[in-house]
Amino acid sequence: MTTEESSPQEEARTLESAWLFAGGPPPFDRLEAAEVVPAMERLLAEVGTAFDALEANLDSTWEGLIEPLERMGDQLGRAWGTLGHLLGVQDSDALREAFESMQPAVVVFSLRMGQSAPVYGALCALRDSEAFAEAPDTRKRILASMIRDAEHSGVGLEEEARTRFNEIQLALAELGTSFGNHVLDATKAYGLDLQDPADVEGLPEGLRALAADAAEGPEATAENGPWRFTLEAPSFIPFMEHCRSSGLRERLYRAYITRASSGELDNAGCIDEILALRREQAAILGYASYADLSLSTKMADDSGAVEELLEELRLASRKPAADDLEDLQKRATAAGDEEVALWDIAYWAQRVREERFAYSEEELRPYFPLPRVLEGLFALAERLFGIRVVQADGEVPVWHPDVRYFRVEETAGGEIAAFYLDPYSRPAEKRGGAWMDECTGRSALLGEAGRTRLPVAYLVCNQTPPGPGGKPSLMTFDEVRTLFHEFGHGLQHMLTRVDEGLASGIRNVEWDAVELPSQFMENWLYHRETLLGLARHFETDAPLPEALFEKILAARTYRAGSDMLRQVYFARIDLELHGRNEEGEGESPFEVQRRVAEGTTVLPPLAEDRFLCSFSHIFAGGYAAGYYSYKWAEVLSADAFGAFEEAGLDDAAALAKVGQRYRETILALGGSQHPLDVFRAFRGREPSSQPLLRHSGLA
Ligand code: ZN
């Protein structure tokens, strides 16, 4: 085709087809929002036709059924995923509009693929076929997950049950949205307005500026007020830590724990409805409780296994948490304060932290310039896993000049993977937080010219940008931790050896196990050689002072018992509420909360505590009967690190040996095996909570 013959729109399609239909790196430097709609429409039409053909001529073999499904899912996922990625890092009205206009069609198509009764029948036929009995375990596991997901979408149900099931799905989606909206609206509706400068004495400058911005009237200043303190985390948390008046802290605290619990925004009704509908949904699918349904897709066997872990953690943290409280009480008494109340804890905890081992973020920053931190991180990966990370900026198009591109190679030679790194905060166009996402996944089927397609990852952080005059990005310790965390997710995605695209990298990995490789990497920041190796002053090249390193170590276990007990408290309530069947209905959710609190808090919640009304994780997010996952994965990651400790953290050869085993199991096997089998293959035994307790100073 010559350019004279093509309309501008056709030209755009030529560009899209190069990427959307034939693979290769996304043309981030040329992607226009205007192209999104025609490109996605064309892609959906093509994939839709292919899916029609598949449904019409079902072939219950791996090649005839699973491979085409993998192809279709990949085409759609890669295109839609790229747009989703752009929306996260380079938001614009035009892109958002295009995305939102296509979203319903994409959702409808995904539902159609997931809920196709003919495809479900063919999946079951494949599973039951004689030939498949000989299939590799990885394929068996992939197929089992596909059948289970289909069943959980209601596809195997009789018509009447399916109608009711779909009604419930819809109602739950709406209830989840209103639950979340009520929390947002209630949070926004509240403000603690202060005018007297004496009331804000001791509050950090940043918090006062934030509060002046939130105050009504144009003449508010950080120095002279007025100030409005809100229930949003960046205001609420530092206020509770620094406000010197117990009375004011009490006011804000009471507002916080009663959010969305009265009037039009009351979530109590939502909670009852959500729990009842989830219970009914689980029953329709043949599970005794919603907790059973949730756990059927997770690494943990059943709620008994989760209960057992939570009880271990509770027993280990209860006394230390009580000691933490006593510690604060002593400090408060010395300052002339009487009984420490719930709203005093954060305040006194912060005072003690400052006195014992405070280092300011500002003190640390000069020792963590990004280029140096990356060097240290890549050197660690080389020592442990035998891989080399090579700068490859300019080899592929990027969406912003600050974005870096790296290739990952075997130290001995051979390309394995690549990743984009988008490190800096850009509030105007980039979503907050940090994440790892797939650009492409490893797959033998989807490679070109008979070669396996290699994985490519996006690592996205929101750290401090570089300063003027060539000053590098100077990172806080938390920002360094975040980078290590996301790099850990990236390693699992990139170092996979699984060739089946549906189980490579992070795919098909159970939800309560996915945080293993990421949290594992965080442990290395407390490893002397690693941290001192990467922390050097950006101007003088001086190493991090020993005293600062010691403070970082000490701060790690400060109030670890209290933090652990709090997570156990939340996880238990979640599990109890979702583990109940009809007989449990005599007790209200708030009664369940109070009963659980008896063994899992050292200061009982107030009688009017309604924190459940703002527990969005489990009522508006994906954590229902899954809140325990935080601790579950932390047990795994700490225990995995324990293997390196046992080998000897000072012994480079021993570390490399364990590192190789870690790479060949946890990082290589992805979702091809049950995570417990993967863990056993690495550790030679079942997971133990002891290393986590030891790292937390609780054992
Ligand atoms: Zn993570």
XYZ file of C-alpha atoms and ligand atoms in Angstrom:
700
model
C 0.000 0.000 0.000
C 1.358 3.428 -0.872
C 0.683 6.453 1.258
C -1.327 8.174 -1.468
C -3.902 5.409 -1.356
C -4.450 5.357 2.385
C -6.660 7.658 4.412
C -5.220 8.979 7.693
C -7.349 6.476 9.537
C -6.007 3.575 7.503
C -2.516 4.804 8.118
C -3.191 4.742 11.836
C -4.419 1.184 11.443
C -1.226 0.207 9.702
C 0.660 1.507 12.675
C -1.618 -0.304 15.102
C -1.493 -3.548 13.225
C 2.276 -3.564 13.424
C 1.986 -3.693 17.140
C -1.459 -5.011 18.020
C -1.511 -7.838 15.538
C 2.102 -8.845 15.154
C 3.631 -8.229 18.583
C 6.771 -6.267 19.289
C 7.243 -3.415 21.741
C 4.309 -0.995 22.030
C 4.921 2.231 20.058
C 4.672 4.399 23.180
C 6.169 7.411 21.435
C 3.479 7.455 18.759
C 0.327 6.089 20.396
C -2.495 8.596 20.099
C -5.679 8.437 22.123
C -7.600 8.887 18.870
C -6.249 5.556 17.624
C -7.484 3.638 20.621
C -11.126 3.298 19.709
C -10.729 2.164 16.080
C -7.861 -0.131 17.007
C -9.711 -1.770 19.875
C -12.907 -2.067 17.828
C -11.029 -3.833 15.093
C -9.234 -6.084 17.520
C -12.445 -6.988 19.366
C -14.117 -7.798 16.072
C -11.247 -10.058 15.022
C -10.994 -11.849 18.328
C -14.783 -12.112 18.460
C -14.853 -13.829 15.052
C -12.126 -16.209 16.150
C -14.064 -17.003 19.310
C -17.277 -17.632 17.336
C -15.369 -20.059 15.150
C -13.920 -21.781 18.198
C -17.353 -22.211 19.788
C -18.814 -23.497 16.539
C -16.117 -26.123 15.964
C -15.065 -27.281 19.373
C -12.049 -29.496 19.517
C -11.250 -30.887 22.952
C -7.497 -31.066 22.543
C -4.807 -28.810 23.934
C -3.839 -27.540 20.494
C -7.431 -27.150 19.342
C -8.833 -25.477 22.440
C -6.328 -24.091 24.931
C -3.854 -22.696 22.425
C -6.404 -20.598 20.542
C -7.775 -19.381 23.878
C -4.285 -18.378 24.966
C -3.772 -16.518 21.685
C -7.048 -14.615 21.953
C -6.551 -13.773 25.610
C -3.051 -12.560 24.875
C -4.017 -10.358 21.937
C -6.757 -8.705 23.871
C -4.813 -8.568 27.126
C -1.740 -7.056 25.539
C -3.605 -4.304 23.740
C -5.968 -3.502 26.577
C -3.193 -3.904 29.135
C -0.993 -1.416 27.288
C -3.785 1.130 27.312
C -4.457 0.474 30.982
C -0.767 0.920 31.619
C -0.713 4.244 29.782
C -3.720 5.409 31.723
C -1.735 4.736 34.906
C 1.430 6.549 33.845
C 0.302 9.140 31.302
C -3.284 9.970 32.030
C -5.059 12.474 29.794
C -8.696 13.392 29.238
C -8.561 12.074 25.690
C -7.065 8.718 26.686
C -9.460 8.329 29.610
C -12.418 9.055 27.389
C -11.259 6.555 24.790
C -10.606 3.959 27.461
C -13.977 4.447 29.102
C -15.822 4.289 25.815
C -14.233 0.896 25.037
C -14.380 -0.577 28.510
C -17.958 -1.930 28.398
C -17.264 -3.821 25.168
C -14.084 -5.318 26.596
C -15.851 -6.346 29.804
C -18.726 -7.908 27.890
C -16.334 -9.849 25.685
C -14.251 -11.065 28.633
C -17.412 -12.238 30.383
C -18.470 -14.020 27.230
C -15.135 -15.836 27.031
C -15.230 -16.757 30.711
C -18.872 -17.826 30.744
C -19.146 -19.733 27.495
C -21.064 -22.944 28.201
C -19.785 -24.707 25.052
C -16.184 -23.853 25.902
C -16.752 -24.998 29.483
C -18.084 -28.307 28.193
C -15.056 -28.699 25.947
C -12.676 -27.917 28.825
C -14.306 -30.642 30.917
C -14.187 -33.060 27.981
C -10.472 -32.365 27.564
C -9.876 -32.963 31.265
C -11.721 -36.279 31.102
C -10.151 -37.440 27.837
C -7.890 -40.439 27.885
C -5.065 -38.660 26.109
C -4.979 -35.865 28.679
C -4.234 -38.276 31.506
C -0.688 -38.357 30.148
C -0.384 -34.564 29.896
C 2.347 -32.731 31.839
C 1.337 -31.520 35.313
C 1.643 -27.884 34.256
C -1.082 -28.366 31.661
C -3.253 -30.212 34.139
C -2.924 -27.347 36.585
C -3.718 -24.749 33.931
C -6.804 -26.649 32.841
C -7.987 -27.156 36.416
C -7.747 -23.397 37.035
C -9.634 -22.615 33.835
C -12.432 -25.013 34.749
C -12.592 -23.700 38.305
C -12.716 -20.069 37.154
C -15.459 -20.925 34.693
C -17.427 -22.685 37.420
C -17.002 -19.740 39.756
C -18.475 -17.541 37.059
C -21.629 -19.644 37.218
C -21.321 -21.349 33.838
C -21.977 -24.853 35.142
C -25.296 -23.941 36.778
C -28.821 -24.893 35.766
C -30.788 -22.049 34.291
C -32.718 -21.028 37.411
C -29.662 -21.078 39.631
C -27.662 -19.214 37.029
C -30.238 -16.441 36.797
C -30.131 -15.991 40.561
C -26.329 -16.204 40.516
C -26.088 -13.430 37.944
C -28.498 -11.280 39.960
C -26.253 -11.735 42.988
C -23.126 -10.848 41.012
C -24.728 -7.652 39.838
C -26.048 -6.752 43.274
C -22.653 -7.420 44.861
C -20.893 -5.209 42.330
C -23.319 -2.394 43.114
C -23.092 -2.888 46.865
C -19.296 -2.891 46.725
C -19.360 0.375 44.813
C -21.788 2.037 47.211
C -19.825 0.778 50.203
C -16.677 2.390 48.797
C -18.505 5.573 47.852
C -20.005 5.896 51.317
C -16.537 5.650 52.827
C -15.175 8.252 50.422
C -18.108 10.606 50.978
C -18.013 10.215 54.755
C -14.272 10.832 54.727
C -14.722 13.960 52.642
C -17.631 15.243 54.689
C -15.676 15.489 57.912
C -13.208 18.170 58.896
C -11.715 19.274 62.199
C -11.405 23.048 61.918
C -8.849 24.817 64.108
C -8.028 28.505 64.372
C -5.854 28.794 67.449
C -2.105 28.516 66.653
C -1.614 26.876 70.061
C -3.647 23.887 68.839
C -1.309 23.167 65.946
C 1.919 23.544 67.854
C 4.231 20.626 67.178
C 2.548 19.609 63.941
C 4.907 19.087 61.004
C 5.111 21.930 58.525
C 3.862 19.713 55.672
C 0.758 18.746 57.616
C -0.036 22.369 58.463
C 0.314 23.331 54.824
C -2.000 20.472 53.831
C -4.510 21.572 56.484
C -4.366 25.197 55.346
C -5.066 24.046 51.785
C -8.069 22.070 53.018
C -9.421 25.006 55.037
C -12.137 27.156 53.539
C -11.349 30.667 52.497
C -8.502 31.855 50.324
C -6.434 33.507 53.044
C -5.516 30.363 55.022
C -1.762 29.860 55.446
C 0.304 27.080 56.950
C 1.614 29.510 59.560
C -1.477 31.420 60.599
C -4.325 29.106 59.704
C -7.145 28.458 59.769
C -6.523 24.737 59.376
C -8.788 21.842 58.488
C -7.689 18.343 59.448
C -9.403 15.502 57.647
C -9.795 11.732 57.820
C -7.660 11.145 54.717
C -4.512 9.219 55.614
C -1.973 11.991 54.835
C -3.808 14.246 57.297
C -5.163 11.782 59.847
C -1.996 9.773 60.503
C 0.461 12.620 61.144
C -2.172 14.480 63.155
C -2.588 11.498 65.495
C 1.194 11.206 65.759
C 1.968 14.843 66.431
C -1.034 16.740 67.820
C -0.199 17.609 71.421
C -3.780 17.836 72.651
C -5.298 14.512 73.710
C -8.760 16.105 73.488
C -8.301 17.062 69.833
C -6.836 13.668 69.016
C -9.885 12.080 70.622
C -12.226 14.109 68.435
C -10.482 13.103 65.232
C -10.132 9.481 66.352
C -13.833 9.150 67.173
C -14.752 10.591 63.799
C -12.400 8.128 62.144
C -13.739 4.956 63.754
C -17.349 5.922 63.102
C -16.906 6.817 59.431
C -19.829 5.758 57.213
C -21.830 4.484 60.175
C -24.740 6.897 60.382
C -27.362 8.684 58.336
C -27.445 8.290 54.575
C -23.896 7.021 54.411
C -24.421 4.235 56.958
C -22.722 1.086 55.671
C -24.172 -1.268 58.313
C -26.989 -2.319 55.980
C -24.538 -2.810 53.106
C -22.439 -5.105 55.270
C -25.405 -7.340 56.120
C -26.511 -7.513 52.496
C -23.018 -8.184 51.162
C -22.416 -10.977 53.660
C -25.813 -12.567 52.999
C -25.384 -12.431 49.221
C -21.860 -13.824 49.361
C -23.159 -16.653 51.539
C -25.909 -17.400 49.029
C -23.476 -17.199 46.120
C -21.145 -19.688 47.793
C -24.058 -22.023 48.517
C -25.180 -21.947 44.876
C -21.674 -22.961 43.825
C -21.690 -25.780 46.352
C -19.515 -24.334 49.105
C -20.424 -24.358 52.781
C -19.386 -20.726 53.256
C -17.936 -17.793 51.369
C -14.631 -18.400 53.139
C -14.568 -21.898 51.620
C -15.237 -20.455 48.170
C -12.488 -17.860 48.586
C -9.975 -20.363 49.938
C -10.641 -22.844 47.143
C -8.587 -20.585 44.850
C -5.798 -19.896 47.320
C -2.648 -21.555 48.556
C -4.031 -22.056 52.068
C -5.905 -25.360 52.199
C -8.872 -24.208 54.236
C -9.858 -21.826 57.012
C -8.451 -24.272 59.535
C -4.973 -23.764 58.102
C -5.396 -20.005 58.176
C -6.786 -20.072 61.719
C -3.818 -22.093 62.813
C -1.345 -19.575 61.444
C -3.263 -16.620 62.866
C -3.331 -18.291 66.269
C 0.438 -18.837 66.183
C 0.971 -15.195 65.344
C -1.526 -14.085 67.967
C 0.134 -16.070 70.718
C 3.546 -14.725 69.756
C 2.463 -11.093 69.554
C -0.033 -10.677 72.380
C 2.480 -10.285 75.209
C 4.868 -8.077 73.202
C 1.888 -5.913 72.241
C 0.922 -5.604 75.901
C 4.536 -4.677 76.682
C 4.428 -2.057 73.919
C 1.416 -0.494 75.596
C 3.089 -0.527 78.992
C 6.131 1.081 77.437
C 3.998 3.933 76.098
C 2.155 4.244 79.394
C 5.469 4.749 81.190
C 6.530 7.395 78.743
C 3.157 9.148 79.022
C 3.176 9.016 82.821
C 6.644 10.556 82.873
C 5.206 13.436 80.868
C 2.365 13.853 83.351
C -0.306 12.107 81.265
C -2.654 9.660 82.913
C -4.189 6.589 81.308
C -3.115 6.091 77.671
C -6.280 5.909 75.578
C -6.778 4.610 72.033
C -6.213 8.082 70.582
C -2.956 8.523 72.501
C -1.162 5.470 71.164
C 0.109 6.865 67.860
C 1.204 10.062 69.625
C 3.273 8.368 72.322
C 4.568 5.720 69.959
C 5.934 8.490 67.796
C 7.583 10.251 70.787
C 9.307 7.045 71.885
C 10.372 6.283 68.315
C 11.949 9.720 67.989
C 13.762 9.430 71.280
C 15.125 5.947 70.747
C 16.110 5.655 67.138
C 14.775 8.438 65.100
C 16.564 9.243 61.961
C 14.978 11.756 59.714
C 14.251 10.834 56.141
C 16.290 13.875 55.203
C 19.329 12.504 56.998
C 19.180 9.303 54.950
C 18.310 10.657 51.520
C 21.804 11.809 50.462
C 22.992 8.207 50.854
C 20.405 6.820 48.449
C 20.842 8.396 45.005
C 18.855 6.318 42.495
C 21.753 5.399 40.160
C 23.718 4.039 43.093
C 20.716 2.165 44.497
C 20.065 0.545 41.120
C 23.696 -0.480 40.866
C 23.468 -2.098 44.299
C 20.172 -3.817 43.497
C 21.465 -5.205 40.189
C 24.710 -6.323 41.823
C 22.651 -8.210 44.424
C 20.629 -9.897 41.681
C 23.868 -10.858 39.948
C 25.383 -12.320 43.121
C 22.263 -14.259 44.070
C 20.768 -15.323 40.784
C 23.553 -15.183 38.212
C 21.856 -12.586 36.039
C 23.103 -9.328 34.604
C 20.942 -6.242 34.166
C 22.107 -4.187 31.179
C 21.113 -0.627 30.292
C 19.229 -0.581 27.012
C 17.824 2.941 26.912
C 16.817 3.951 23.404
C 16.245 0.405 22.153
C 12.474 0.712 22.444
C 10.067 3.653 22.485
C 9.077 4.961 25.944
C 6.191 7.146 27.171
C 8.311 9.685 29.040
C 11.966 10.744 28.784
C 12.613 9.680 32.399
C 11.606 6.087 31.672
C 14.519 3.641 31.528
C 14.756 0.338 29.685
C 16.899 -2.610 30.779
C 17.649 -6.044 29.422
C 18.194 -9.022 31.688
C 20.813 -11.577 30.620
C 22.406 -14.684 32.022
C 25.811 -13.852 33.456
C 27.067 -16.613 31.204
C 25.354 -14.997 28.209
C 21.868 -15.264 26.706
C 18.915 -12.896 26.846
C 16.148 -13.713 29.323
C 13.862 -10.723 29.682
C 13.583 -6.942 29.729
C 11.882 -4.271 31.792
C 10.847 -0.644 31.754
C 11.488 1.410 34.881
C 9.398 4.536 35.428
C 10.803 5.760 38.759
C 9.612 9.305 39.488
C 6.436 10.844 40.769
C 4.496 12.900 38.188
C 1.296 13.784 40.029
C -0.338 15.489 37.055
C -0.475 12.356 34.910
C 0.626 9.352 36.961
C -1.349 7.279 39.451
C 0.058 7.148 43.005
C 1.700 4.091 44.570
C 4.024 1.569 42.959
C 3.400 -1.554 40.940
C 4.783 -4.201 38.622
C 2.797 -5.159 35.579
C 3.258 -7.360 32.549
C 4.022 -5.918 29.150
C 4.379 -9.418 27.694
C 4.614 -12.800 29.371
C 6.891 -15.698 28.514
C 5.273 -18.134 26.108
C 6.559 -20.738 23.665
C 3.315 -20.574 21.700
C 3.422 -16.822 21.145
C 7.037 -16.449 20.107
C 8.126 -15.607 16.604
C 10.198 -17.712 14.243
C 10.051 -20.745 16.486
C 11.543 -18.871 19.451
C 9.952 -18.550 22.874
C 8.553 -15.092 23.540
C 10.496 -13.452 26.347
C 8.846 -11.664 29.254
C 8.877 -7.875 29.542
C 7.829 -6.069 32.729
C 6.794 -2.570 33.755
C 8.202 -1.430 37.077
C 6.522 1.758 38.210
C 7.401 3.789 41.314
C 6.538 7.263 42.523
C 9.744 8.392 44.148
C 11.295 11.815 44.553
C 12.323 13.245 41.146
C 15.886 14.447 40.483
C 16.768 17.910 41.753
C 17.956 20.897 39.730
C 21.492 21.104 38.406
C 21.957 17.399 37.723
C 21.247 16.388 41.326
C 20.087 12.754 41.257
C 16.851 11.477 42.758
C 17.660 11.116 46.460
C 15.482 8.350 47.854
C 13.932 7.832 51.259
C 14.439 4.434 52.855
C 10.799 3.620 52.082
C 11.314 4.459 48.437
C 14.302 2.115 48.310
C 12.184 -0.586 49.937
C 9.424 -0.051 47.385
C 11.873 -0.358 44.507
C 13.214 -3.647 45.902
C 9.648 -4.891 46.381
C 8.557 -4.199 42.812
C 11.813 -5.560 41.441
C 11.019 -8.784 43.352
C 7.666 -9.086 41.545
C 9.528 -8.332 38.342
C 12.016 -11.143 38.974
C 9.233 -13.703 39.231
C 7.758 -12.423 35.993
C 11.086 -12.264 34.174
C 13.060 -15.264 35.439
C 10.325 -17.794 34.828
C 11.363 -20.905 32.930
C 7.810 -22.001 32.243
C 7.039 -22.068 28.514
C 3.283 -22.420 28.927
C 2.092 -18.839 28.680
C -0.892 -19.462 30.952
C 1.313 -20.457 33.898
C 4.538 -18.532 33.349
C 5.814 -15.850 35.689
C 3.145 -14.452 37.977
C 0.277 -16.073 36.047
C -1.788 -18.735 37.724
C -0.054 -18.052 41.046
C -2.408 -18.178 44.023
C -3.293 -14.776 45.456
C -1.944 -15.468 48.944
C 1.441 -16.475 47.501
C 2.098 -13.663 44.997
C 3.752 -11.376 47.526
C 6.451 -13.920 48.336
C 9.129 -12.824 45.815
C 8.470 -9.126 46.404
C 8.596 -9.149 50.196
C 11.559 -11.491 49.997
C 13.635 -8.776 48.326
C 12.854 -6.285 51.117
C 14.751 -8.484 53.570
C 18.023 -7.646 51.842
C 17.781 -4.034 52.950
C 18.602 -5.206 56.459
C 21.572 -7.211 55.209
C 24.665 -5.247 56.158
C 26.709 -5.933 53.058
C 23.842 -5.196 50.686
C 22.696 -1.993 52.332
C 26.129 -0.566 53.062
C 27.135 -1.588 49.548
C 24.478 0.555 47.921
C 24.260 3.459 50.364
C 26.871 6.080 49.499
C 26.690 9.833 49.842
C 25.911 11.319 46.434
C 28.463 14.151 46.838
C 31.220 12.787 49.062
C 30.868 9.053 48.313
C 31.046 8.469 52.089
C 29.421 5.218 53.253
C 26.262 5.240 55.373
C 27.365 5.879 58.979
C 27.235 2.744 61.114
C 25.032 4.491 63.699
C 22.380 5.161 61.086
C 22.436 1.556 59.929
C 21.942 0.412 63.530
C 18.967 2.728 63.891
C 17.411 1.339 60.734
C 17.802 -2.168 62.149
C 16.323 -1.200 65.522
C 13.378 0.623 63.969
C 12.439 -2.518 62.044
C 11.166 -4.334 65.121
C 9.772 -1.339 66.987
C 6.156 -2.136 67.953
C 6.236 -5.225 65.742
C 4.059 -7.101 68.245
C 1.375 -4.401 68.158
C 1.415 -4.266 64.364
C 1.245 -8.039 64.069
C -1.634 -8.318 66.534
C -3.570 -5.665 64.646
C -3.245 -7.583 61.379
C -4.364 -10.765 63.139
C -7.387 -8.876 64.505
C -8.447 -7.729 61.015
C -7.746 -11.109 59.415
C -9.755 -12.972 62.043
C -12.787 -10.727 61.760
C -12.695 -11.110 57.991
C -12.451 -14.881 58.197
C -15.161 -15.190 60.852
C -17.615 -12.964 59.016
C -17.155 -14.898 55.790
C -16.942 -18.294 57.423
C -20.426 -18.156 58.901
C -23.356 -20.035 57.494
C -27.002 -19.452 58.362
C -26.636 -20.538 61.978
C -24.165 -17.773 62.662
C -26.731 -15.102 61.982
C -27.710 -14.545 65.575
C -24.566 -12.482 66.101
C -24.254 -9.126 64.344
C -21.004 -8.299 62.524
C -20.248 -5.746 65.256
C -20.705 -8.421 67.911
C -18.308 -10.650 66.004
C -15.828 -7.770 65.942
C -16.095 -7.294 69.698
C -15.728 -10.998 70.416
C -12.640 -11.266 68.196
C -11.246 -8.100 69.774
C -11.209 -9.752 73.189
C -8.250 -11.931 72.288
C -6.586 -9.770 69.658
C -6.403 -6.269 71.114
C -4.646 -4.999 74.220
C -6.860 -1.939 74.517
C -10.452 -2.923 73.703
C -12.189 -0.903 70.965
C -14.758 1.666 72.080
C -18.326 0.439 72.305
C -19.237 2.774 69.434
C -16.371 1.569 67.224
C -17.727 0.982 63.712
C -14.503 0.452 61.819
C -16.195 -2.377 59.877
C -18.212 0.335 58.127
C -14.999 1.564 56.487
C -13.237 -1.807 56.056
C -13.111 -1.359 52.284
C -10.509 -4.075 51.748
C -13.059 -6.781 52.421
C -16.334 -5.072 51.498
C -15.320 -3.009 48.483
C -12.023 -4.608 47.445
C -10.734 -8.036 46.602
C -9.723 -9.155 50.078
C -12.914 -10.901 51.239
C -11.843 -13.949 53.251
C -8.375 -13.072 52.000
C -7.110 -10.380 54.353
C -4.923 -13.021 55.977
C -2.901 -13.129 52.716
C -0.674 -10.288 53.905
C 0.616 -12.366 56.789
C 0.528 -15.648 54.890
C 2.861 -14.364 52.191
C 5.055 -12.676 54.763
C 5.566 -16.003 56.509
C 6.674 -17.500 53.182
C 8.999 -14.642 52.261
C 10.620 -14.496 55.710
C 11.079 -18.266 55.727
C 12.607 -18.155 52.242
C 15.058 -15.517 53.439
C 15.734 -17.776 56.427
C 17.333 -20.280 54.044
C 19.902 -17.619 53.104
C 20.508 -16.811 56.761
C 21.106 -20.463 57.519
C 23.589 -20.673 54.660
C 25.487 -17.736 56.166
C 24.861 -14.157 55.094
C 28.603 -13.458 54.979
C 29.420 -16.437 52.812
C 29.175 -15.318 49.182
C 29.562 -18.792 47.707
C 26.892 -20.245 49.995
C 24.509 -17.385 49.195
C 24.977 -17.936 45.472
C 24.184 -21.608 45.911
C 20.939 -20.949 47.785
C 20.219 -18.134 45.343
C 20.455 -20.538 42.454
C 18.004 -22.895 44.154
C 15.647 -19.994 44.883
C 15.847 -18.968 41.248
C 15.140 -22.471 39.950
C 12.102 -22.928 42.187
C 10.317 -19.819 43.479
C 11.303 -17.585 40.561
C 11.315 -20.169 37.775
C 8.229 -22.290 38.356
C 5.643 -19.504 38.458
C 2.108 -20.852 38.428
C 3.075 -24.220 36.958
C 2.864 -25.994 40.329
C 0.997 -25.541 43.576
C 2.859 -22.891 45.619
C 3.289 -25.285 48.504
C 5.110 -27.725 46.221
C 7.230 -24.869 44.877
C 8.048 -23.772 48.401
C 8.898 -27.317 49.475
C 11.141 -27.716 46.440
C 13.095 -24.677 47.607
C 13.068 -25.149 51.359
C 12.908 -28.921 51.629
C 10.070 -28.634 54.156
C 6.745 -26.953 54.939
C 6.759 -23.209 55.635
C 7.434 -22.124 59.209
C 6.366 -18.891 60.891
C 9.499 -18.842 63.049
C 11.676 -16.707 60.720
C 8.953 -14.052 60.470
C 8.622 -13.980 64.247
C 12.392 -13.799 64.612
C 12.733 -10.956 62.075
C 9.971 -9.137 63.949
C 11.780 -9.597 67.248
C 8.947 -11.797 68.545
C 10.758 -15.100 68.872
Zn 3.533 -6.391 45.984
